[in-house]
Amino acid sequence: SHVDQLSIVFRYCLDGYVYKRFFCFLPINSHTGASLNYYVPCVGHSLNLVGECSVDGCIDSVNFFRLVQRLYTFFSVSTHRWSILLKHASTTLKNLSSTRWSCRDDAITTLAENYAELYNSLYEIEESETEKTETRHEAASLKNKLTKLETAFMTVFWHRILSRFNTTSKFLQKVELDLITANNMLHSLVNFISDLRNNFTAIENDSKNLGSFVQQEYSDTKKRKITRKYADNVTEIQNLDGCEKFRIESFNVIVDKLQVELEKRSSAYNHITELFGFLTKLTTIEIDEMRECADRIVSIYSHDLERSLGYELE
């Protein structure tokens, strides 16, 4: 056949199970699908992309996750080092997932809950005269990384974020989940990220309490001058200490990137929910509202739906 055709398939949920049923073929003259389809991104994949984008936009985050992987590699390549870790820590280190971003929660949770124990393990290896010089130097290097306030902050900060991402991701994978609930979960996640901006001091305090060895000041303690020029030609010069520099150039950058990416990807669900969300609450919605929503869909799919749709749904 020289006629392009579009397959119409109904996909629906019944008693917690997903079904697909072929309906018919339709001849098409365009391959864009713009008149029939709305783009709905995979929520799980979207959360992965949000995490990746937020990390790539901040060098401190990139370095932090590299450190987490270095720690895992350092201990996992040697059964002797692994046994030393088990002697101090309640759980073992986890490898970073390269495909499921929310699964990194396991790795960061282990680090956050065993921060001091990990430091003690590295200290024991560094001080051991039976270890190779190269091994002792690497242990010292990793141990010194853990003493930095920036590392401790990133541990607490990302632990909060990934824990929430992981919880949301698991909830969104439930087969009985409906469209409105999924959209509300995404909005809740956006609000959570937005509220993080006001929690810098609280996160910093928790970071300093990870261990007595954690430095109480940021590594870059020298004040830096930042010049800002505005549209009215007014120039402002700010002096930033180590704390302010980290808050503005790292913390705020990550929070802003997370929020922007989440809002961008959740906007698709907002539109779909506005159009079809009423179908998930036909037993509770007011008749007038239901008819109004049905008429809106009919106006969009005028060639496929009849005006009587609202009455048929009553």
PDB file of C-alpha atoms in Angstrom:
ATOM      1  CA  SER A   1       0.000   0.000   0.000  1.00  0.00           C
ATOM      2  CA  HIS A   2       1.153   3.534  -0.806  1.00  0.00           C
ATOM      3  CA  VAL A   3      -1.073   5.107   1.847  1.00  0.00           C
ATOM      4  CA  ASP A   4       0.489   5.942   5.205  1.00  0.00           C
ATOM      5  CA  GLN A   5      -1.628   4.809   8.125  1.00  0.00           C
ATOM      6  CA  LEU A   6      -1.799   5.644  11.804  1.00  0.00           C
ATOM      7  CA  SER A   7      -2.586   2.896  14.303  1.00  0.00           C
ATOM      8  CA  ILE A   8      -5.119   3.859  16.959  1.00  0.00           C
ATOM      9  CA  VAL A   9      -4.532   1.903  20.162  1.00  0.00           C
ATOM     10  CA  PHE A  10      -6.358   2.406  23.444  1.00  0.00           C
ATOM     11  CA  ARG A  11      -4.235   2.012  26.559  1.00  0.00           C
ATOM     12  CA  TYR A  12      -6.113   1.898  29.849  1.00  0.00           C
ATOM     13  CA  CYS A  13      -5.917   0.647  33.425  1.00  0.00           C
ATOM     14  CA  LEU A  14      -8.414  -1.756  34.981  1.00  0.00           C
ATOM     15  CA  ASP A  15      -8.138  -3.187  38.484  1.00  0.00           C
ATOM     16  CA  GLY A  16      -4.498  -2.147  38.705  1.00  0.00           C
ATOM     17  CA  TYR A  17      -3.479  -3.716  35.372  1.00  0.00           C
ATOM     18  CA  VAL A  18      -2.536  -1.979  32.119  1.00  0.00           C
ATOM     19  CA  TYR A  19      -4.275  -3.123  28.919  1.00  0.00           C
ATOM     20  CA  LYS A  20      -3.749  -2.233  25.263  1.00  0.00           C
ATOM     21  CA  ARG A  21      -6.389  -2.735  22.576  1.00  0.00           C
ATOM     22  CA  PHE A  22      -6.043  -2.079  18.851  1.00  0.00           C
ATOM     23  CA  PHE A  23      -8.934   0.002  17.492  1.00  0.00           C
ATOM     24  CA  CYS A  24      -8.352   0.866  13.838  1.00  0.00           C
ATOM     25  CA  PHE A  25      -6.087   2.348  11.158  1.00  0.00           C
ATOM     26  CA  LEU A  26      -6.430   5.936   9.957  1.00  0.00           C
ATOM     27  CA  PRO A  27      -4.929   7.309   6.724  1.00  0.00           C
ATOM     28  CA  ILE A  28      -2.575  10.233   7.378  1.00  0.00           C
ATOM     29  CA  ASN A  29      -1.111  12.972   5.219  1.00  0.00           C
ATOM     30  CA  SER A  30       1.358  14.316   7.785  1.00  0.00           C
ATOM     31  CA  HIS A  31       3.938  12.612   9.974  1.00  0.00           C
ATOM     32  CA  THR A  32       4.169  15.294  12.647  1.00  0.00           C
ATOM     33  CA  GLY A  33       1.281  14.017  14.765  1.00  0.00           C
ATOM     34  CA  ALA A  34       0.811  17.586  15.969  1.00  0.00           C
ATOM     35  CA  SER A  35      -2.952  17.535  15.532  1.00  0.00           C
ATOM     36  CA  LEU A  36      -3.501  14.325  17.485  1.00  0.00           C
ATOM     37  CA  ASN A  37      -0.824  13.959  20.097  1.00  0.00           C
ATOM     38  CA  TYR A  38       0.548  15.697  23.161  1.00  0.00           C
ATOM     39  CA  TYR A  39       4.053  15.002  24.344  1.00  0.00           C
ATOM     40  CA  VAL A  40       4.085  13.348  27.775  1.00  0.00           C
ATOM     41  CA  PRO A  41       7.623  12.612  29.011  1.00  0.00           C
ATOM     42  CA  CYS A  42       8.395   9.562  31.133  1.00  0.00           C
ATOM     43  CA  VAL A  43       8.411  10.776  34.742  1.00  0.00           C
ATOM     44  CA  GLY A  44      11.187   8.456  35.887  1.00  0.00           C
ATOM     45  CA  HIS A  45      13.419   9.425  32.983  1.00  0.00           C
ATOM     46  CA  SER A  46      12.612  13.092  33.582  1.00  0.00           C
ATOM     47  CA  LEU A  47      13.795  12.877  37.191  1.00  0.00           C
ATOM     48  CA  ASN A  48      17.038  11.297  35.999  1.00  0.00           C
ATOM     49  CA  LEU A  49      17.584  14.131  33.515  1.00  0.00           C
ATOM     50  CA  VAL A  50      16.820  16.747  36.164  1.00  0.00           C
ATOM     51  CA  GLY A  51      19.483  15.287  38.436  1.00  0.00           C
ATOM     52  CA  GLU A  52      22.073  15.069  35.686  1.00  0.00           C
ATOM     53  CA  CYS A  53      21.491  18.653  34.551  1.00  0.00           C
ATOM     54  CA  SER A  54      21.749  20.033  38.080  1.00  0.00           C
ATOM     55  CA  VAL A  55      25.050  18.251  38.713  1.00  0.00           C
ATOM     56  CA  ASP A  56      26.625  19.190  35.396  1.00  0.00           C
ATOM     57  CA  GLY A  57      25.926  22.859  36.093  1.00  0.00           C
ATOM     58  CA  CYS A  58      28.070  22.982  39.255  1.00  0.00           C
ATOM     59  CA  ILE A  59      31.722  21.941  39.493  1.00  0.00           C
ATOM     60  CA  ASP A  60      31.438  21.279  43.239  1.00  0.00           C
ATOM     61  CA  SER A  61      28.693  18.726  42.569  1.00  0.00           C
ATOM     62  CA  VAL A  62      30.711  17.090  39.814  1.00  0.00           C
ATOM     63  CA  ASN A  63      33.713  16.784  42.128  1.00  0.00           C
ATOM     64  CA  PHE A  64      31.554  15.497  44.972  1.00  0.00           C
ATOM     65  CA  PHE A  65      30.100  12.588  43.013  1.00  0.00           C
ATOM     66  CA  ARG A  66      33.535  11.776  41.642  1.00  0.00           C
ATOM     67  CA  LEU A  67      34.724  11.560  45.251  1.00  0.00           C
ATOM     68  CA  VAL A  68      31.854   9.230  46.164  1.00  0.00           C
ATOM     69  CA  GLN A  69      32.847   6.915  43.323  1.00  0.00           C
ATOM     70  CA  ARG A  70      36.526   7.139  44.303  1.00  0.00           C
ATOM     71  CA  LEU A  71      35.670   6.068  47.839  1.00  0.00           C
ATOM     72  CA  TYR A  72      33.729   3.063  46.601  1.00  0.00           C
ATOM     73  CA  THR A  73      36.499   2.060  44.198  1.00  0.00           C
ATOM     74  CA  PHE A  74      39.222   2.462  46.825  1.00  0.00           C
ATOM     75  CA  PHE A  75      37.573   0.046  49.246  1.00  0.00           C
ATOM     76  CA  SER A  76      35.945  -2.366  46.796  1.00  0.00           C
ATOM     77  CA  VAL A  77      39.136  -3.286  44.898  1.00  0.00           C
ATOM     78  CA  SER A  78      40.654  -4.810  48.040  1.00  0.00           C
ATOM     79  CA  THR A  79      39.039  -7.369  50.341  1.00  0.00           C
ATOM     80  CA  HIS A  80      41.427  -6.246  53.081  1.00  0.00           C
ATOM     81  CA  ARG A  81      40.299  -2.617  52.857  1.00  0.00           C
ATOM     82  CA  TRP A  82      36.687  -3.754  52.624  1.00  0.00           C
ATOM     83  CA  SER A  83      37.093  -5.694  55.882  1.00  0.00           C
ATOM     84  CA  ILE A  84      38.504  -2.583  57.573  1.00  0.00           C
ATOM     85  CA  LEU A  85      35.479  -0.626  56.387  1.00  0.00           C
ATOM     86  CA  LEU A  86      33.106  -3.287  57.733  1.00  0.00           C
ATOM     87  CA  LYS A  87      34.874  -3.123  61.089  1.00  0.00           C
ATOM     88  CA  HIS A  88      33.940   0.551  61.443  1.00  0.00           C
ATOM     89  CA  ALA A  89      30.764   1.065  59.383  1.00  0.00           C
ATOM     90  CA  SER A  90      27.298  -0.421  59.833  1.00  0.00           C
ATOM     91  CA  THR A  91      26.715  -0.704  56.073  1.00  0.00           C
ATOM     92  CA  THR A  92      28.971  -0.948  53.039  1.00  0.00           C
ATOM     93  CA  LEU A  93      29.522   1.676  50.373  1.00  0.00           C
ATOM     94  CA  LYS A  94      27.369   1.544  47.256  1.00  0.00           C
ATOM     95  CA  ASN A  95      28.385   2.007  43.641  1.00  0.00           C
ATOM     96  CA  LEU A  96      26.872   5.006  41.862  1.00  0.00           C
ATOM     97  CA  SER A  97      24.188   4.067  39.353  1.00  0.00           C
ATOM     98  CA  SER A  98      24.884   5.320  35.842  1.00  0.00           C
ATOM     99  CA  THR A  99      21.322   4.794  34.595  1.00  0.00           C
ATOM    100  CA  ARG A 100      18.886   5.345  37.473  1.00  0.00           C
ATOM    101  CA  TRP A 101      19.689   8.690  39.035  1.00  0.00           C
ATOM    102  CA  SER A 102      17.342   8.291  41.967  1.00  0.00           C
ATOM    103  CA  CYS A 103      19.137   5.048  42.885  1.00  0.00           C
ATOM    104  CA  ARG A 104      22.149   7.139  43.828  1.00  0.00           C
ATOM    105  CA  ASP A 105      20.220   7.773  47.006  1.00  0.00           C
ATOM    106  CA  ASP A 106      21.573   4.469  48.345  1.00  0.00           C
ATOM    107  CA  ALA A 107      25.176   5.552  47.816  1.00  0.00           C
ATOM    108  CA  ILE A 108      24.739   8.988  49.381  1.00  0.00           C
ATOM    109  CA  THR A 109      22.641   7.645  52.264  1.00  0.00           C
ATOM    110  CA  THR A 110      25.408   5.201  53.151  1.00  0.00           C
ATOM    111  CA  LEU A 111      27.960   8.005  53.054  1.00  0.00           C
ATOM    112  CA  ALA A 112      25.823  10.331  55.188  1.00  0.00           C
ATOM    113  CA  GLU A 113      25.054   7.683  57.809  1.00  0.00           C
ATOM    114  CA  ASN A 114      28.646   6.414  58.035  1.00  0.00           C
ATOM    115  CA  TYR A 115      30.621   9.606  57.486  1.00  0.00           C
ATOM    116  CA  ALA A 116      32.695   9.399  60.685  1.00  0.00           C
ATOM    117  CA  GLU A 117      33.136   5.633  60.321  1.00  0.00           C
ATOM    118  CA  LEU A 118      34.428   6.100  56.802  1.00  0.00           C
ATOM    119  CA  TYR A 119      36.882   8.718  58.045  1.00  0.00           C
ATOM    120  CA  ASN A 120      38.116   6.328  60.747  1.00  0.00           C
ATOM    121  CA  SER A 121      38.570   3.544  58.193  1.00  0.00           C
ATOM    122  CA  LEU A 122      40.703   5.773  55.996  1.00  0.00           C
ATOM    123  CA  TYR A 123      42.684   6.967  59.001  1.00  0.00           C
ATOM    124  CA  GLU A 124      43.466   3.370  59.995  1.00  0.00           C
ATOM    125  CA  ILE A 125      44.694   2.549  56.500  1.00  0.00           C
ATOM    126  CA  GLU A 126      46.748   5.745  56.330  1.00  0.00           C
ATOM    127  CA  GLU A 127      48.487   4.979  59.638  1.00  0.00           C
ATOM    128  CA  SER A 128      49.079   1.280  58.923  1.00  0.00           C
ATOM    129  CA  GLU A 129      52.747   0.509  58.321  1.00  0.00           C
ATOM    130  CA  THR A 130      51.819  -2.733  56.571  1.00  0.00           C
ATOM    131  CA  GLU A 131      50.056  -0.903  53.762  1.00  0.00           C
ATOM    132  CA  LYS A 132      51.829   0.183  50.596  1.00  0.00           C
ATOM    133  CA  THR A 133      52.962   3.789  50.470  1.00  0.00           C
ATOM    134  CA  GLU A 134      50.717   4.477  47.498  1.00  0.00           C
ATOM    135  CA  THR A 135      47.700   3.069  49.345  1.00  0.00           C
ATOM    136  CA  ARG A 136      48.443   5.125  52.450  1.00  0.00           C
ATOM    137  CA  HIS A 137      48.774   8.301  50.392  1.00  0.00           C
ATOM    138  CA  GLU A 138      45.473   7.665  48.627  1.00  0.00           C
ATOM    139  CA  ALA A 139      43.753   6.985  51.945  1.00  0.00           C
ATOM    140  CA  ALA A 140      45.154  10.249  53.311  1.00  0.00           C
ATOM    141  CA  SER A 141      43.945  12.143  50.255  1.00  0.00           C
ATOM    142  CA  LEU A 142      40.415  10.744  50.563  1.00  0.00           C
ATOM    143  CA  LYS A 143      40.396  11.337  54.312  1.00  0.00           C
ATOM    144  CA  ASN A 144      41.371  14.975  53.842  1.00  0.00           C
ATOM    145  CA  LYS A 145      38.523  15.393  51.360  1.00  0.00           C
ATOM    146  CA  LEU A 146      36.079  14.276  54.058  1.00  0.00           C
ATOM    147  CA  THR A 147      37.355  16.925  56.461  1.00  0.00           C
ATOM    148  CA  LYS A 148      36.371  19.748  54.122  1.00  0.00           C
ATOM    149  CA  LEU A 149      33.141  21.513  55.008  1.00  0.00           C
ATOM    150  CA  GLU A 150      32.214  21.616  51.317  1.00  0.00           C
ATOM    151  CA  THR A 151      32.252  17.808  51.134  1.00  0.00           C
ATOM    152  CA  ALA A 152      30.228  17.425  54.312  1.00  0.00           C
ATOM    153  CA  PHE A 153      27.721  20.011  53.067  1.00  0.00           C
ATOM    154  CA  MET A 154      27.299  18.254  49.725  1.00  0.00           C
ATOM    155  CA  THR A 155      26.751  14.972  51.551  1.00  0.00           C
ATOM    156  CA  VAL A 156      23.892  16.327  53.673  1.00  0.00           C
ATOM    157  CA  PHE A 157      22.501  18.440  50.833  1.00  0.00           C
ATOM    158  CA  TRP A 158      22.371  15.685  48.226  1.00  0.00           C
ATOM    159  CA  HIS A 159      21.153  13.181  50.793  1.00  0.00           C
ATOM    160  CA  ARG A 160      18.049  15.323  51.309  1.00  0.00           C
ATOM    161  CA  ILE A 161      17.497  15.802  47.587  1.00  0.00           C
ATOM    162  CA  LEU A 162      18.049  12.219  46.464  1.00  0.00           C
ATOM    163  CA  SER A 163      16.018  10.792  49.323  1.00  0.00           C
ATOM    164  CA  ARG A 164      13.036  12.863  48.205  1.00  0.00           C
ATOM    165  CA  PHE A 165      13.668  12.083  44.521  1.00  0.00           C
ATOM    166  CA  ASN A 166      13.833   8.369  45.268  1.00  0.00           C
ATOM    167  CA  THR A 167      10.613   8.411  47.301  1.00  0.00           C
ATOM    168  CA  THR A 168       8.814  10.333  44.559  1.00  0.00           C
ATOM    169  CA  SER A 169      10.172   8.083  41.818  1.00  0.00           C
ATOM    170  CA  LYS A 170       8.976   4.911  43.571  1.00  0.00           C
ATOM    171  CA  PHE A 171       5.533   6.408  44.167  1.00  0.00           C
ATOM    172  CA  LEU A 172       5.206   7.429  40.521  1.00  0.00           C
ATOM    173  CA  GLN A 173       5.881   3.855  39.402  1.00  0.00           C
ATOM    174  CA  LYS A 174       2.804   2.426  41.135  1.00  0.00           C
ATOM    175  CA  VAL A 175       0.413   0.819  38.659  1.00  0.00           C
ATOM    176  CA  GLU A 176      -2.646   2.239  40.416  1.00  0.00           C
ATOM    177  CA  LEU A 177      -1.375   5.819  40.172  1.00  0.00           C
ATOM    178  CA  ASP A 178      -3.678   8.270  38.395  1.00  0.00           C
ATOM    179  CA  LEU A 179      -2.757  11.351  36.369  1.00  0.00           C
ATOM    180  CA  ILE A 180      -3.839  13.963  38.916  1.00  0.00           C
ATOM    181  CA  THR A 181      -1.922  12.343  41.779  1.00  0.00           C
ATOM    182  CA  ALA A 182       1.200  12.056  39.629  1.00  0.00           C
ATOM    183  CA  ASN A 183       0.986  15.727  38.704  1.00  0.00           C
ATOM    184  CA  ASN A 184       0.507  16.698  42.354  1.00  0.00           C
ATOM    185  CA  MET A 185       3.581  14.671  43.296  1.00  0.00           C
ATOM    186  CA  LEU A 186       5.663  16.596  40.777  1.00  0.00           C
ATOM    187  CA  HIS A 187       4.367  19.911  42.113  1.00  0.00           C
ATOM    188  CA  SER A 188       5.222  18.786  45.633  1.00  0.00           C
ATOM    189  CA  LEU A 189       8.759  18.000  44.506  1.00  0.00           C
ATOM    190  CA  VAL A 190       9.084  21.447  42.914  1.00  0.00           C
ATOM    191  CA  ASN A 191       7.948  23.073  46.176  1.00  0.00           C
ATOM    192  CA  PHE A 192      10.402  20.959  48.154  1.00  0.00           C
ATOM    193  CA  ILE A 193      13.308  22.133  45.997  1.00  0.00           C
ATOM    194  CA  SER A 194      12.114  25.730  46.234  1.00  0.00           C
ATOM    195  CA  ASP A 195      12.040  25.538  50.042  1.00  0.00           C
ATOM    196  CA  LEU A 196      15.623  24.247  50.117  1.00  0.00           C
ATOM    197  CA  ARG A 197      16.888  27.728  49.286  1.00  0.00           C
ATOM    198  CA  ASN A 198      15.880  28.858  52.789  1.00  0.00           C
ATOM    199  CA  ASN A 199      17.580  25.895  54.484  1.00  0.00           C
ATOM    200  CA  PHE A 200      21.227  26.692  53.771  1.00  0.00           C
ATOM    201  CA  THR A 201      22.107  27.385  57.416  1.00  0.00           C
ATOM    202  CA  ALA A 202      20.311  24.272  58.672  1.00  0.00           C
ATOM    203  CA  ILE A 203      22.133  22.077  56.148  1.00  0.00           C
ATOM    204  CA  GLU A 204      25.429  23.719  57.064  1.00  0.00           C
ATOM    205  CA  ASN A 205      24.872  23.034  60.773  1.00  0.00           C
ATOM    206  CA  ASP A 206      24.059  19.378  60.094  1.00  0.00           C
ATOM    207  CA  SER A 207      27.196  19.159  57.957  1.00  0.00           C
ATOM    208  CA  LYS A 208      29.423  20.425  60.757  1.00  0.00           C
ATOM    209  CA  ASN A 209      27.966  17.780  63.063  1.00  0.00           C
ATOM    210  CA  LEU A 210      28.930  14.838  60.845  1.00  0.00           C
ATOM    211  CA  GLY A 211      32.161  14.541  62.810  1.00  0.00           C
ATOM    212  CA  SER A 212      34.533  16.490  65.021  1.00  0.00           C
ATOM    213  CA  PHE A 213      37.096  16.313  62.219  1.00  0.00           C
ATOM    214  CA  VAL A 214      34.925  18.359  59.821  1.00  0.00           C
ATOM    215  CA  GLN A 215      36.310  21.850  59.317  1.00  0.00           C
ATOM    216  CA  GLN A 216      34.092  24.653  60.568  1.00  0.00           C
ATOM    217  CA  GLU A 217      35.048  27.016  57.748  1.00  0.00           C
ATOM    218  CA  TYR A 218      35.041  26.683  53.975  1.00  0.00           C
ATOM    219  CA  SER A 219      38.314  26.084  52.181  1.00  0.00           C
ATOM    220  CA  ASP A 220      38.169  29.362  50.264  1.00  0.00           C
ATOM    221  CA  THR A 221      38.310  31.751  53.218  1.00  0.00           C
ATOM    222  CA  LYS A 222      39.702  34.706  51.279  1.00  0.00           C
ATOM    223  CA  LYS A 223      37.206  37.402  50.458  1.00  0.00           C
ATOM    224  CA  ARG A 224      36.438  37.844  46.789  1.00  0.00           C
ATOM    225  CA  LYS A 225      35.116  40.911  45.045  1.00  0.00           C
ATOM    226  CA  ILE A 226      32.223  40.474  42.638  1.00  0.00           C
ATOM    227  CA  THR A 227      31.278  43.350  40.360  1.00  0.00           C
ATOM    228  CA  ARG A 228      27.686  43.534  39.169  1.00  0.00           C
ATOM    229  CA  LYS A 229      26.550  45.951  36.471  1.00  0.00           C
ATOM    230  CA  TYR A 230      22.882  46.782  36.064  1.00  0.00           C
ATOM    231  CA  ALA A 231      20.858  48.168  33.159  1.00  0.00           C
ATOM    232  CA  ASP A 232      20.905  51.695  34.606  1.00  0.00           C
ATOM    233  CA  ASN A 233      24.746  51.633  34.541  1.00  0.00           C
ATOM    234  CA  VAL A 234      24.903  51.335  38.327  1.00  0.00           C
ATOM    235  CA  THR A 235      27.873  49.233  39.437  1.00  0.00           C
ATOM    236  CA  GLU A 236      27.795  47.254  42.668  1.00  0.00           C
ATOM    237  CA  ILE A 237      30.854  45.645  44.258  1.00  0.00           C
ATOM    238  CA  GLN A 238      30.309  42.842  46.764  1.00  0.00           C
ATOM    239  CA  ASN A 239      32.854  41.228  49.055  1.00  0.00           C
ATOM    240  CA  LEU A 240      32.170  37.514  49.472  1.00  0.00           C
ATOM    241  CA  ASP A 241      33.708  35.319  52.141  1.00  0.00           C
ATOM    242  CA  GLY A 242      34.053  31.551  51.782  1.00  0.00           C
ATOM    243  CA  CYS A 243      30.535  30.864  53.044  1.00  0.00           C
ATOM    244  CA  GLU A 244      28.833  33.376  50.759  1.00  0.00           C
ATOM    245  CA  LYS A 245      30.898  32.263  47.792  1.00  0.00           C
ATOM    246  CA  PHE A 246      29.858  28.641  48.307  1.00  0.00           C
ATOM    247  CA  ARG A 247      26.218  29.576  48.867  1.00  0.00           C
ATOM    248  CA  ILE A 248      25.984  31.728  45.732  1.00  0.00           C
ATOM    249  CA  GLU A 249      28.232  29.829  43.331  1.00  0.00           C
ATOM    250  CA  SER A 250      27.333  26.265  44.353  1.00  0.00           C
ATOM    251  CA  PHE A 251      24.261  25.930  46.567  1.00  0.00           C
ATOM    252  CA  ASN A 252      22.063  28.458  44.754  1.00  0.00           C
ATOM    253  CA  VAL A 253      23.199  27.222  41.350  1.00  0.00           C
ATOM    254  CA  ILE A 254      22.128  23.651  42.128  1.00  0.00           C
ATOM    255  CA  VAL A 255      18.794  24.666  43.661  1.00  0.00           C
ATOM    256  CA  ASP A 256      17.968  26.982  40.753  1.00  0.00           C
ATOM    257  CA  LYS A 257      18.902  24.361  38.170  1.00  0.00           C
ATOM    258  CA  LEU A 258      16.820  21.697  39.896  1.00  0.00           C
ATOM    259  CA  GLN A 259      13.803  23.974  40.097  1.00  0.00           C
ATOM    260  CA  VAL A 260      14.021  25.175  36.494  1.00  0.00           C
ATOM    261  CA  GLU A 261      14.428  21.657  35.103  1.00  0.00           C
ATOM    262  CA  LEU A 262      11.600  20.255  37.231  1.00  0.00           C
ATOM    263  CA  GLU A 263       9.210  23.042  36.262  1.00  0.00           C
ATOM    264  CA  LYS A 264      10.091  22.667  32.589  1.00  0.00           C
ATOM    265  CA  ARG A 265       9.382  18.942  32.573  1.00  0.00           C
ATOM    266  CA  SER A 266       6.296  19.122  34.767  1.00  0.00           C
ATOM    267  CA  SER A 267       4.672  21.699  32.477  1.00  0.00           C
ATOM    268  CA  ALA A 268       3.765  18.898  30.051  1.00  0.00           C
ATOM    269  CA  TYR A 269       1.832  17.126  32.795  1.00  0.00           C
ATOM    270  CA  ASN A 270       0.046  20.339  33.743  1.00  0.00           C
ATOM    271  CA  HIS A 271      -1.452  20.607  30.265  1.00  0.00           C
ATOM    272  CA  ILE A 272      -2.435  16.937  30.076  1.00  0.00           C
ATOM    273  CA  THR A 273      -4.002  17.110  33.540  1.00  0.00           C
ATOM    274  CA  GLU A 274      -6.014  20.185  32.585  1.00  0.00           C
ATOM    275  CA  LEU A 275      -7.419  18.343  29.560  1.00  0.00           C
ATOM    276  CA  PHE A 276      -7.934  14.784  30.759  1.00  0.00           C
ATOM    277  CA  GLY A 277      -7.655  14.897  34.545  1.00  0.00           C
ATOM    278  CA  PHE A 278     -11.420  15.065  35.020  1.00  0.00           C
ATOM    279  CA  LEU A 279     -11.742  11.535  33.591  1.00  0.00           C
ATOM    280  CA  THR A 280     -10.143  10.166  36.779  1.00  0.00           C
ATOM    281  CA  LYS A 281     -12.852  11.653  39.009  1.00  0.00           C
ATOM    282  CA  LEU A 282     -16.080  11.080  37.100  1.00  0.00           C
ATOM    283  CA  THR A 283     -17.777   9.727  40.228  1.00  0.00           C
ATOM    284  CA  THR A 284     -17.090  12.853  42.285  1.00  0.00           C
ATOM    285  CA  ILE A 285     -16.991  15.750  39.833  1.00  0.00           C
ATOM    286  CA  GLU A 286     -19.961  18.106  39.487  1.00  0.00           C
ATOM    287  CA  ILE A 287     -22.014  17.526  36.332  1.00  0.00           C
ATOM    288  CA  ASP A 288     -21.620  21.094  35.061  1.00  0.00           C
ATOM    289  CA  GLU A 289     -17.848  20.951  35.494  1.00  0.00           C
ATOM    290  CA  MET A 290     -17.696  17.544  33.832  1.00  0.00           C
ATOM    291  CA  ARG A 291     -19.661  18.792  30.815  1.00  0.00           C
ATOM    292  CA  GLU A 292     -17.409  21.844  30.547  1.00  0.00           C
ATOM    293  CA  CYS A 293     -14.290  19.647  30.570  1.00  0.00           C
ATOM    294  CA  ALA A 294     -15.819  17.278  28.024  1.00  0.00           C
ATOM    295  CA  ASP A 295     -16.718  20.175  25.723  1.00  0.00           C
ATOM    296  CA  ARG A 296     -13.111  21.378  25.899  1.00  0.00           C
ATOM    297  CA  ILE A 297     -11.841  18.001  24.693  1.00  0.00           C
ATOM    298  CA  VAL A 298     -14.482  17.841  21.956  1.00  0.00           C
ATOM    299  CA  SER A 299     -13.400  21.263  20.682  1.00  0.00           C
ATOM    300  CA  ILE A 300      -9.832  19.970  20.337  1.00  0.00           C
ATOM    301  CA  TYR A 301     -10.743  16.579  18.847  1.00  0.00           C
ATOM    302  CA  SER A 302     -13.757  17.776  16.869  1.00  0.00           C
ATOM    303  CA  HIS A 303     -13.181  15.233  14.094  1.00  0.00           C
ATOM    304  CA  ASP A 304     -12.992  12.311  16.499  1.00  0.00           C
ATOM    305  CA  LEU A 305     -15.484  13.077  19.280  1.00  0.00           C
ATOM    306  CA  GLU A 306     -19.150  14.011  19.232  1.00  0.00           C
ATOM    307  CA  ARG A 307     -20.674  16.911  21.124  1.00  0.00           C
ATOM    308  CA  SER A 308     -22.728  14.489  23.183  1.00  0.00           C
ATOM    309  CA  LEU A 309     -19.612  13.239  25.013  1.00  0.00           C
ATOM    310  CA  GLY A 310     -20.459  15.155  28.182  1.00  0.00           C
ATOM    311  CA  TYR A 311     -23.921  13.589  28.391  1.00  0.00           C
ATOM    312  CA  GLU A 312     -22.545  10.123  27.669  1.00  0.00           C
ATOM    313  CA  LEU A 313     -20.153  10.424  30.609  1.00  0.00           C
ATOM    314  CA  GLU A 314     -22.906  11.294  33.090  1.00  0.00           C
TER     315      GLU A 314
END
